XYZ file of C-alpha atoms in Angstrom:
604
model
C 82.405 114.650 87.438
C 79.310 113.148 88.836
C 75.781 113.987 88.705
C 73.801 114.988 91.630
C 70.906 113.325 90.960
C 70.478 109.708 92.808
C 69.585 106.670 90.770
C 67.613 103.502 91.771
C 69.623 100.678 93.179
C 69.783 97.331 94.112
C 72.379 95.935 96.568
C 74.978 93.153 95.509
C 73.367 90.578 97.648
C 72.963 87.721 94.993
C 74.872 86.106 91.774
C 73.809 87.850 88.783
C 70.888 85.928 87.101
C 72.280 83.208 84.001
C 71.157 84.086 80.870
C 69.745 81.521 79.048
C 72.311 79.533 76.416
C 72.407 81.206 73.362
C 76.194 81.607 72.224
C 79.047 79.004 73.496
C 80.642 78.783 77.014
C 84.020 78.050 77.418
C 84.645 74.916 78.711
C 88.259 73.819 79.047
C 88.122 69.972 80.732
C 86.661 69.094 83.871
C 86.543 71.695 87.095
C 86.189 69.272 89.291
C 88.962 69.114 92.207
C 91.366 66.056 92.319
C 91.393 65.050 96.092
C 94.738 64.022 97.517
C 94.669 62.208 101.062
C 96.967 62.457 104.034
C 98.262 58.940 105.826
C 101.084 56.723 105.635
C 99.349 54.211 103.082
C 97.738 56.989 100.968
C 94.548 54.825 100.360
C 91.483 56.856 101.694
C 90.475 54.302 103.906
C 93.949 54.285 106.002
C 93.311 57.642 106.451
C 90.908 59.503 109.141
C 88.882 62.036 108.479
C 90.771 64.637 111.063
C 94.136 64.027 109.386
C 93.331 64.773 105.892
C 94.369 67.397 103.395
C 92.048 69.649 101.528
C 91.404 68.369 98.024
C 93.556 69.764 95.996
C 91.896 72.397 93.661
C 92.405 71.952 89.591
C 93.567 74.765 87.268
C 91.423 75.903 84.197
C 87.695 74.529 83.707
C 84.379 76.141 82.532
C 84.434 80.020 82.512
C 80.392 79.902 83.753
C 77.192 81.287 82.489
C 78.218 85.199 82.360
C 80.937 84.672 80.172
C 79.827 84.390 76.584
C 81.732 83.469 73.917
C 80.860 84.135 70.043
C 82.421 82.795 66.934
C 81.277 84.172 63.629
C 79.246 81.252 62.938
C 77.456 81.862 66.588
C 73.334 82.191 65.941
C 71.908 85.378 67.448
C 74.749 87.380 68.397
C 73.102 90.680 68.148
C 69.839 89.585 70.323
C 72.770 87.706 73.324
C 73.909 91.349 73.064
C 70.720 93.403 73.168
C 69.786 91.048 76.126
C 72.217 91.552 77.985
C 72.212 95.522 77.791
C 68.516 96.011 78.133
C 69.390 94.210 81.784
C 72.266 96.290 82.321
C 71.763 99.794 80.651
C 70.228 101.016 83.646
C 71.112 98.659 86.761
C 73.775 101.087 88.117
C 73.874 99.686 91.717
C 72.865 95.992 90.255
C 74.308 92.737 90.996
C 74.577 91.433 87.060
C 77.842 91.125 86.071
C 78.775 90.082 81.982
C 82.081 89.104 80.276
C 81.660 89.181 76.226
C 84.574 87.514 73.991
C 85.032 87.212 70.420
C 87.451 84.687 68.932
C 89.242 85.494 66.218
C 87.841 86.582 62.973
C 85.126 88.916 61.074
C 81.926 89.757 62.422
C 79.072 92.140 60.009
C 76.302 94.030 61.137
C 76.982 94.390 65.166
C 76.126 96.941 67.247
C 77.199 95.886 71.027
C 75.880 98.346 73.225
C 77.588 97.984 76.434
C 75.784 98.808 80.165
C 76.768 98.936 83.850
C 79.548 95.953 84.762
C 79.571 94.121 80.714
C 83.130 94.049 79.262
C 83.597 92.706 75.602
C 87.098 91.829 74.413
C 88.120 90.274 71.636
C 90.473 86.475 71.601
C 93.286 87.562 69.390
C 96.528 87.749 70.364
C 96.435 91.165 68.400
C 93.422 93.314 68.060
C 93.337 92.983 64.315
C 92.991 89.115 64.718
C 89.515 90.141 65.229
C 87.179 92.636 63.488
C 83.369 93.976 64.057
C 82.277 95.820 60.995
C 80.132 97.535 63.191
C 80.472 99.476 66.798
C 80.639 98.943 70.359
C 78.838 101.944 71.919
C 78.629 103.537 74.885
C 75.410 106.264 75.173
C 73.944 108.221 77.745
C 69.922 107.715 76.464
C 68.870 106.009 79.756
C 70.037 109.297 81.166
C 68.931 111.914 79.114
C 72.386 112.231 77.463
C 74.077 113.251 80.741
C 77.232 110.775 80.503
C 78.559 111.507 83.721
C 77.301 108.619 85.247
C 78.579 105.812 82.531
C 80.837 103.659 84.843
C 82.064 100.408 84.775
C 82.272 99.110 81.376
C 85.009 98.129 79.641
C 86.776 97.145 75.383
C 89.612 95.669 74.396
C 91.719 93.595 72.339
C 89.105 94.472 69.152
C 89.451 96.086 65.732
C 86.497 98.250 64.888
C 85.261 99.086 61.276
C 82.495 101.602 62.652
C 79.215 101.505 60.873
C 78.876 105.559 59.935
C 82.468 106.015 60.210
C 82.545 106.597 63.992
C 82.514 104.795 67.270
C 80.918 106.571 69.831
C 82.163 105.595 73.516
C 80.684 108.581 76.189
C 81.946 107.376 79.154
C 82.770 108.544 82.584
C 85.275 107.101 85.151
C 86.295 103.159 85.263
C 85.367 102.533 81.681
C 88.912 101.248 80.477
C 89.468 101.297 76.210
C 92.591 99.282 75.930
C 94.288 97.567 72.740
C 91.717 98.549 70.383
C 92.087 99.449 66.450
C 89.184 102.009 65.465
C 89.495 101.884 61.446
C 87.803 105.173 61.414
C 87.247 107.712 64.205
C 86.017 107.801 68.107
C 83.576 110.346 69.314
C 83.824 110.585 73.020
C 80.386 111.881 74.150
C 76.967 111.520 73.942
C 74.571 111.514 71.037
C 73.170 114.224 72.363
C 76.939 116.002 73.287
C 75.476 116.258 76.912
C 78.034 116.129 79.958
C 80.438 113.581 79.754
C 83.654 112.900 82.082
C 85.679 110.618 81.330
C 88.495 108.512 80.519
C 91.084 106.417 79.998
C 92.420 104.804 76.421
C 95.147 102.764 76.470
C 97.828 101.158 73.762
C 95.193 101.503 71.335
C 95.305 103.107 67.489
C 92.495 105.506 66.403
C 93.126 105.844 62.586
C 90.769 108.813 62.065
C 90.404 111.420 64.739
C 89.672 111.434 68.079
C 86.626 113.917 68.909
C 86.398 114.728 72.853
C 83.363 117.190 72.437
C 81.703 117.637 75.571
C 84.492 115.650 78.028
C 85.901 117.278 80.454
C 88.902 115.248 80.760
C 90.610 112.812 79.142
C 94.023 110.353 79.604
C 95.122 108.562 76.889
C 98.733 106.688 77.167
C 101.054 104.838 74.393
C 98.772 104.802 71.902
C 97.882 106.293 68.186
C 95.270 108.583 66.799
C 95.022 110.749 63.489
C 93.900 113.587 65.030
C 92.320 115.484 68.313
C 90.176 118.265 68.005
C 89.558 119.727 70.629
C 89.796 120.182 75.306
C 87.094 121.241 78.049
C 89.453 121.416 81.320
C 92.337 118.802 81.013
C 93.423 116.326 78.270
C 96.568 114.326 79.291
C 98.917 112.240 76.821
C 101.787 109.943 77.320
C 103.618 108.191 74.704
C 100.664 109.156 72.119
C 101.585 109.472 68.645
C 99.652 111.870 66.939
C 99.058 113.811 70.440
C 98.664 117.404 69.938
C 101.125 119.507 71.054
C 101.231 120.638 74.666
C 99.995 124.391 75.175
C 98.281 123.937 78.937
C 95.928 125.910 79.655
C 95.019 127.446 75.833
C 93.551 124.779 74.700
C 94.387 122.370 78.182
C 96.576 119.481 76.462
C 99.056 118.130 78.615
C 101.894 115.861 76.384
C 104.986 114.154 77.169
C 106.941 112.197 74.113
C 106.886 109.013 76.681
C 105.537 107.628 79.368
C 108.276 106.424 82.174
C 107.432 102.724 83.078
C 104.700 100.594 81.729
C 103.259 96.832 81.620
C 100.124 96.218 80.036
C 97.593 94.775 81.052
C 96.960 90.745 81.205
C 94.775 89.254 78.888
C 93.042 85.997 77.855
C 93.492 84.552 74.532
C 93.027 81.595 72.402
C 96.400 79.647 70.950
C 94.320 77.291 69.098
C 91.618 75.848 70.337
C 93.480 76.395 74.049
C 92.846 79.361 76.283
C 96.047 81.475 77.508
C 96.804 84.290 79.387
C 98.988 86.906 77.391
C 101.497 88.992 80.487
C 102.485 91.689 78.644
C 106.764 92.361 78.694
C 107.756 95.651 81.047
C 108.474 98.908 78.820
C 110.379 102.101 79.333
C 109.946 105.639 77.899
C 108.151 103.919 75.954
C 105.150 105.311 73.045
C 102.782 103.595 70.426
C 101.147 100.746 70.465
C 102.457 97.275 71.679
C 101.048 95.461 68.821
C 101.735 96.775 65.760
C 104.770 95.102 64.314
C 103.852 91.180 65.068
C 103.205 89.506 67.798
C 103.977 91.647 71.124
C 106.720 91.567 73.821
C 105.670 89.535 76.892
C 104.750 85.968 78.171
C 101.883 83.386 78.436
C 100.507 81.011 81.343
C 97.813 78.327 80.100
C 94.495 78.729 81.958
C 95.427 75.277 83.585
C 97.930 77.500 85.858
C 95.039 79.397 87.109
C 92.066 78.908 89.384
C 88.970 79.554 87.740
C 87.015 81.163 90.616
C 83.167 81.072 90.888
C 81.120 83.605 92.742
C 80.088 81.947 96.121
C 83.933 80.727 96.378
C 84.878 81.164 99.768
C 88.252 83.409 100.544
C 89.375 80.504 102.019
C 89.379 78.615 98.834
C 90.974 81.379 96.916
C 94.159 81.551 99.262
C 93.882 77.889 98.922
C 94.557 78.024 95.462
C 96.827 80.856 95.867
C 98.853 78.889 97.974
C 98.932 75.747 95.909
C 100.854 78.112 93.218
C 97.831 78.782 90.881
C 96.954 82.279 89.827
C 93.800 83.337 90.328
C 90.779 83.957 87.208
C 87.586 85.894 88.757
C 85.042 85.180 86.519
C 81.969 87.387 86.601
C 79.884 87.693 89.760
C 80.018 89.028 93.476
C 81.976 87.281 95.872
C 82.302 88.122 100.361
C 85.241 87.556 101.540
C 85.846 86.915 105.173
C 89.173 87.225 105.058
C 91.474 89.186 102.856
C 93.121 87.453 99.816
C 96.854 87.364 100.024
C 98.689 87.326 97.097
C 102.419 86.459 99.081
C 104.317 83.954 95.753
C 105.947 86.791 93.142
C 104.756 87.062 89.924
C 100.997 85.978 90.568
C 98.495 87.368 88.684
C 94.816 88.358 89.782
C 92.593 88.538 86.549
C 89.001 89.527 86.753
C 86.716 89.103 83.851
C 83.323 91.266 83.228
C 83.891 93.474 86.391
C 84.345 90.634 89.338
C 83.583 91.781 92.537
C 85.089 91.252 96.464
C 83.452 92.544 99.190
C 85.084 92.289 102.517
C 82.447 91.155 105.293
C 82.832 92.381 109.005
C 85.556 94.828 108.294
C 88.123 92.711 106.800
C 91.254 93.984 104.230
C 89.878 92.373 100.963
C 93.161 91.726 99.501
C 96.269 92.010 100.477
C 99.785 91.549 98.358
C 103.222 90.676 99.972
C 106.614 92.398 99.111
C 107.442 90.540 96.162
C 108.156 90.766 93.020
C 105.770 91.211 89.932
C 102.629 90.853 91.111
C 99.399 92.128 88.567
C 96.116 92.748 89.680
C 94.065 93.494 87.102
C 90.127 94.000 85.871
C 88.015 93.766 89.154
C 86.249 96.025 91.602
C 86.513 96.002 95.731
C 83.419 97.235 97.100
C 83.083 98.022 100.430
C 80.983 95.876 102.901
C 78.910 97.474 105.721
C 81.421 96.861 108.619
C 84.157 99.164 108.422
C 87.414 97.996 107.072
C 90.832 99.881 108.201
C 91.969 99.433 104.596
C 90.393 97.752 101.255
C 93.222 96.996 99.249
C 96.730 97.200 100.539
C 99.748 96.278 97.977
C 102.473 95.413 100.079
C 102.637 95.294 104.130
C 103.877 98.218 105.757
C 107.225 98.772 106.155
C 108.067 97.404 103.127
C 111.005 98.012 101.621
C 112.572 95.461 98.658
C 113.608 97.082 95.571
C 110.904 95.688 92.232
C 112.633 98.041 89.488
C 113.204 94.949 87.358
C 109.854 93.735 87.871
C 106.974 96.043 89.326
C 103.612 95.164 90.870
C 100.952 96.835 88.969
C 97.600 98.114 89.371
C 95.518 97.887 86.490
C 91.454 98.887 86.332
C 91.452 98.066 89.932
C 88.020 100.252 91.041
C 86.916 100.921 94.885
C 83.597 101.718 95.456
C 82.547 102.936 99.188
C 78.776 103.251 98.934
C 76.029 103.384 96.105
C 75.425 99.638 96.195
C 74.149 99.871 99.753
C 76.174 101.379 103.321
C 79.937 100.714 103.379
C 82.752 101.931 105.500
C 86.730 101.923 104.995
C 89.076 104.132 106.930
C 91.402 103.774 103.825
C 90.401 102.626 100.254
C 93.661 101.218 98.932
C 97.447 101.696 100.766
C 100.914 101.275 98.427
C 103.865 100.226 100.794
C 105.697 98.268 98.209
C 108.640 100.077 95.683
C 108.224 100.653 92.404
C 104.422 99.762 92.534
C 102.799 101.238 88.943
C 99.019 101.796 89.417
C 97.663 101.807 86.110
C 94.100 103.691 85.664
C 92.123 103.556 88.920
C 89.128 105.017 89.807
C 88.415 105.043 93.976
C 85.099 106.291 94.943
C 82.893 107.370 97.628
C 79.670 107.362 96.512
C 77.949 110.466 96.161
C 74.661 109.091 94.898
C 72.681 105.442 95.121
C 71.911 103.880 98.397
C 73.780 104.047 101.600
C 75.033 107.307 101.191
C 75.737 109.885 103.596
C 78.703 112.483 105.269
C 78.548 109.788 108.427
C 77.198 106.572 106.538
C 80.069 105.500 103.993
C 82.522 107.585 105.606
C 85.754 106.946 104.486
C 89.072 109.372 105.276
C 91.315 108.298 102.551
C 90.977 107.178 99.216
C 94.757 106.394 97.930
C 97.623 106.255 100.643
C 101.168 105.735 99.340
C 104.212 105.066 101.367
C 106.089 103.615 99.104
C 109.049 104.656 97.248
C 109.464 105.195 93.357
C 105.752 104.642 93.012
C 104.100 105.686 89.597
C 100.452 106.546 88.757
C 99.550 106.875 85.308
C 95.683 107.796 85.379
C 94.809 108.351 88.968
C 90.731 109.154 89.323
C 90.115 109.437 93.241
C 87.273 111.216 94.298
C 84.520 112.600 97.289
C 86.405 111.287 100.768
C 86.098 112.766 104.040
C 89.777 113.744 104.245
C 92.824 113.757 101.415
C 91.645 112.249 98.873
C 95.357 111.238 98.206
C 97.808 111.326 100.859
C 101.454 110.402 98.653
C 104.622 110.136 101.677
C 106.770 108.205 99.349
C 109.592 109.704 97.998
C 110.278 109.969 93.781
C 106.887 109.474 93.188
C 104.904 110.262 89.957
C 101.746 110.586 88.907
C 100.471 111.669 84.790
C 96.875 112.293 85.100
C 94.616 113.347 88.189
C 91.366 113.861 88.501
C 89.604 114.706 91.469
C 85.866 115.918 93.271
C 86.239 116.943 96.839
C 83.029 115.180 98.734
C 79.685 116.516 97.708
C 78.221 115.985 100.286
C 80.081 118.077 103.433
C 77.560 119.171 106.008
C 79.180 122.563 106.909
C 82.941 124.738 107.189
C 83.567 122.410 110.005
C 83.228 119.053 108.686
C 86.248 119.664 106.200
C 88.177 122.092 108.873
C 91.907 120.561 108.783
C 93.486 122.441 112.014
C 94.393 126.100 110.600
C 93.265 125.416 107.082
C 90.311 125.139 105.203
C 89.785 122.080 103.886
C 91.650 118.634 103.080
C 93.605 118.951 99.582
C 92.265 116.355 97.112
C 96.697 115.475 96.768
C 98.587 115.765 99.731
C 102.713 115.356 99.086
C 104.196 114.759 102.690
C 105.675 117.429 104.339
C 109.183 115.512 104.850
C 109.349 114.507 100.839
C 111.974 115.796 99.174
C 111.310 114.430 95.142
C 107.904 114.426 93.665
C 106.425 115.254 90.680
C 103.469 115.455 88.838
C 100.991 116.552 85.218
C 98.165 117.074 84.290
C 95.872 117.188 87.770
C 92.630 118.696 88.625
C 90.200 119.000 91.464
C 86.915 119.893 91.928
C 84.571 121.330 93.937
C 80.531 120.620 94.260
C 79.370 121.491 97.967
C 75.982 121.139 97.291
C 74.646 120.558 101.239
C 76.690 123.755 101.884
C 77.363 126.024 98.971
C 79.526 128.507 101.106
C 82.237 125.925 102.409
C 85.184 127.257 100.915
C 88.332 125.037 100.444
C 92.130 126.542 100.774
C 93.733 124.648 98.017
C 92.988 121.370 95.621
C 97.203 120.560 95.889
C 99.151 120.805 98.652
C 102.916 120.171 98.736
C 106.312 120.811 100.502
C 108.041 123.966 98.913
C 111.519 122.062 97.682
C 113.345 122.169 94.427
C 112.458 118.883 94.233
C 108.768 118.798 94.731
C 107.328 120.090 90.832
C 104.188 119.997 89.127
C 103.245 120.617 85.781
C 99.651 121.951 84.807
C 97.381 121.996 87.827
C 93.692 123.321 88.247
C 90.730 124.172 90.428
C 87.429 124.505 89.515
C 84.431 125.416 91.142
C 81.384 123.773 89.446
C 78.545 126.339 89.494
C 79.384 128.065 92.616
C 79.234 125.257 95.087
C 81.712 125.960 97.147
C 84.868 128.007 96.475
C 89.114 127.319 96.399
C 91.248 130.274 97.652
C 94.652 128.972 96.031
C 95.554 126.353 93.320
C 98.589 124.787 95.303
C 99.297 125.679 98.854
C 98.987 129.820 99.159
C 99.814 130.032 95.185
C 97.173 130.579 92.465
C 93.829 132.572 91.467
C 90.727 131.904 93.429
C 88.034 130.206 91.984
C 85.194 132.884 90.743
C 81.921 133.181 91.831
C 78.993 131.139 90.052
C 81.450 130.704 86.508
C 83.013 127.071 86.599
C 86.382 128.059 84.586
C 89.565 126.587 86.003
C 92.123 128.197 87.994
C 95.331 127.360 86.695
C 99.034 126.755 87.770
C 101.189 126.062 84.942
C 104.047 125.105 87.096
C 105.056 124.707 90.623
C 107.187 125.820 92.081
């Protein structure tokens, strides 16, 4: 959930601002590019201009200013990272993007209070190779405790020896907590337990208890915790040791022993003095942590075998490098696009550090993957640009049809913003043609507050389209377009955890009118699928232009054997609007002014 009320906003038109050199960059060799000339004699000189090669671009290099690397010897930690927040606490819509990493060992006395687009990850290979005795918090003071609004932020790879014996971490959607050790317990809300609505944790170990308070919903997958106390609307688990036991809707926990297929995500590390990327080994049913018993399953690339991209590199030079066999390593900033990215050599990854950000100018596909095998994008937002694009992210061409069982492409902390930083437009926000795709926590948005913002302004039908086969979802957060929100015509498709706000911001009855029915459902199964299932998944209404639009249904699905979902719910939040059903003509209405769920337990 969002809050109505707009905040100030300044469009991504520049490179975030360099902070001044306190702690250590990471420098790994020259960046410069090696040029290699075209001609028979391969001397420069025997060789004109109109017949040469591109110079051929050079793995690894310096990380840049906005990634900021501390040892426990490094001066002035605490004031790099009180600088950096009092920038970003606030700057919502702001182009400042920030990329925090600890190398291995013990830090005393921190407190690293994270803001809008800042991500702080430890250098371990294991989240116990480095330890804050202290916190990394997440508030809601520059907001008068409403956390609703607490995006884009992200830990990991950290063990945390909490100051007072808790973390606190009030976040809302896109604020990824991934392999982290909390010696000690996590509070999920605000200091002042105001709105919060979240989240996401991830192959991480809580060793106290987990305290949700005030969220209203909650995904947590493969991980540990000592405890849970308590549910608002929908808390998910997958694979969660220590999960409560599933009693949907008294109290609203959702819990399955496993979760199906997983990867996690890639990560940057330091094997000595070197810097490597860990790739993570594929998992099945799997539950716990990855890391507890040694060093985990998976492989490494050195940074050499990526390109270290810089914000004011040109698309051009990142297919460049993409082509030349080098992965790609966004390190923080904004960077246009003219043309999408395509991702066509298997196994490539697509790292972005501190919240990296493409926008597609005049109404390009920002990136683009091919039908191959094991592909990861990981850690970076698309925003929309002011030309509208038919599609934002699309992960395999359509029609695509190879079987990636073995070897998945997944989606992991990939965000889509439409609006907020300024006017954008996308007819789709991210398509899934290829098999076997896993998308891994996503949160695709339409703004409902910030600039450029508007039923007509950053229109945009569709936030998630799949088509392909065998696809799973495991923490799906889609929310506010002008149509389905998700539109799923794949068949033996999955998806643990939904949440969901129809569009705020729907002029009248009309705007939303879908033929005969009332409304678009926020997760539309295709009328010719014949397997589909799915746990755990909410919409919500807010129609606060029009408070009498009423909407049919949040779910919408063929009536098969085959087409089952577990624990589904409506809400209406203070009367705004109004559901007749749950899932197609089945379910309570929602009930006047009271925002309490209406609940399916299972369909059919």
């Amino acid at each position: 959930m969002t809050s109505t009320s707009d905040a100030s906003s300044t469009p991504p038109s520049a490179a975030p601002t360099p902070l001044p050199a306190v702690g250590r960059r990471a420098v790994l060799g020259a960046a410069a590019a090696v040029p290699v000339l075209a001609g028979l004699s391969g001397t420069a000189s025997a060789a004109p201009a109109a017949h040469r090669r591109p110079p051929r671009l050079k793995g690894g290099g310096d990380l840049g200013p906005n990634v900021i690397v501390f040892d426990p010897s490094t001066p002035g930690i605490q004031a790099r990272l009180d600088e950096v927040f009092a920038r970003q606490e606030e700057d919502q819509f702001g182009p400042g993007r920030y990329q925090f990493f600890f190398k291995p060992g013990a830090y005393h006395g921190l407190n690293a209070q994270l803001g809008f687009y800042t991500s702080v990850s430890g250098l371990g290979l294991s989240p116990d190779d480095t330890t804050i005795h202290g916190d990394v918090t997440v508030d809601a003071g520059w907001f008068d405790g409403n956390a609703t609004q607490n995006f884009w932020r992200s830990a990991e790879n950290l063990a945390l020896v909490p100051a007072n014996g808790t973390n606190r971490w009030a976040v809302a959607q896109a604020a990824p907590f991934r392999r982290m050790h909390i010696r000690g317990d996590l509070n999920l809300a605000s200091s002042t337990y105001g709105w919060a609505s979240g989240g996401y944790i991830a192959d991480s170990r809580i060793d106290g208890t987990v305290g949700p308070y005030s969220q209203q919903q909650w995904y947590t997958r493969e991980s540990s915790v000592g405890g849970w106390t308590n549910a608002v609307w929908n808390m998910v688990f997958s694979g969660v040791e220590g999960a409560p036991a599933q009693s949907f809707p008294n109290p609203p926990y959702t819990t399955l022993d496993t979760t199906p297929v997983s990867r996690e995500k890639p990560f940057l590390y330091l094997d000595g003095e070197k810097y490597r990327v860990f790739l993570p080994a594929l998992r099945r049913n799997a539950r716990g942590v990855t890391w507890g018993n040694g060093t985990p399953r998976g492989t490494s690339l050195p940074l050499e075998r990526f390109y270290v991209a810089k914000p004011g590199d040109s698309a051009a030079t990142l297919n460049r490098a993409l082509e030349q066999g080098l992965h790609l390593l966004l390190t923080p900033g904004i960077y246009h696009v003219d043309q999408p990215v395509r991702v066509n050599r298997p196994n490539t990854v697509v790292l972005g550090l501190g919240y990296a950000t493409l926008v597609p100018d005049n109404g390009v596909t920002a990136l683009k993957v091919a039908d191959v095998d094991g592909v990861r994008l990981a850690g970076f937002l698309i925003d929309a640009g002011t030309v509208n694009s038919p599609v934002l992210l699309e992960v395999g061409p359509r029609g695509a049809c190879r079987d990636h069982a073995a070897n998945p492409i997944t989606v992991q902390d990939v965000f889509i913003r439409i609006g907020g930083a300024g006017p954008g437009r996308a007819t789709t926000s991210m398509v899934v043609n290829a098999r076997h795709t896993v998308i891994d926590h996503t949160w695709v948005w339409r703004a409902d507050h910030g600039e450029g913002v508007g039923w007509e302004t950053n229109r945009c039908d569709f936030g998630v389209v799949v088509n392909g086969h065998d696809v799973l979802a495991t923490g799906l957060f889609v929310e506010h377009f002008n149509k389905y929100d998700v539109q799923w015509n794949g068949e033996r498709g999955r998806t643990i955890f939904f949440q969901n706000e129809k569009a705020y911001d729907a002029p009248n009855q009309a705007a939303i009118q879908n033929g005969s029915l009332k409304g678009y459902a926020a997760y539309k199964v295709g009328d010719h699928v014949t397997t589909h299932e799915g746990w755990g998944m909410g919409s919500y209404c807010y129609y606060n232009v029009d408070p009498t639009i009423v909407q049919h249904h949040g779910f919408a699905a063929p009536e098969r054997p085959g087409v089952r979902f577990h624990h589904l719910m409506v809400i209406s939040l203070s009367g705004h609007g109004q559901y007749e059903c749950v899932i197609n003509d089945t379910g309570a209405p929602t009930s006047g002014t009271n925002t309490v769920p209406s609940v399916v337990v299972s369909y059919p």
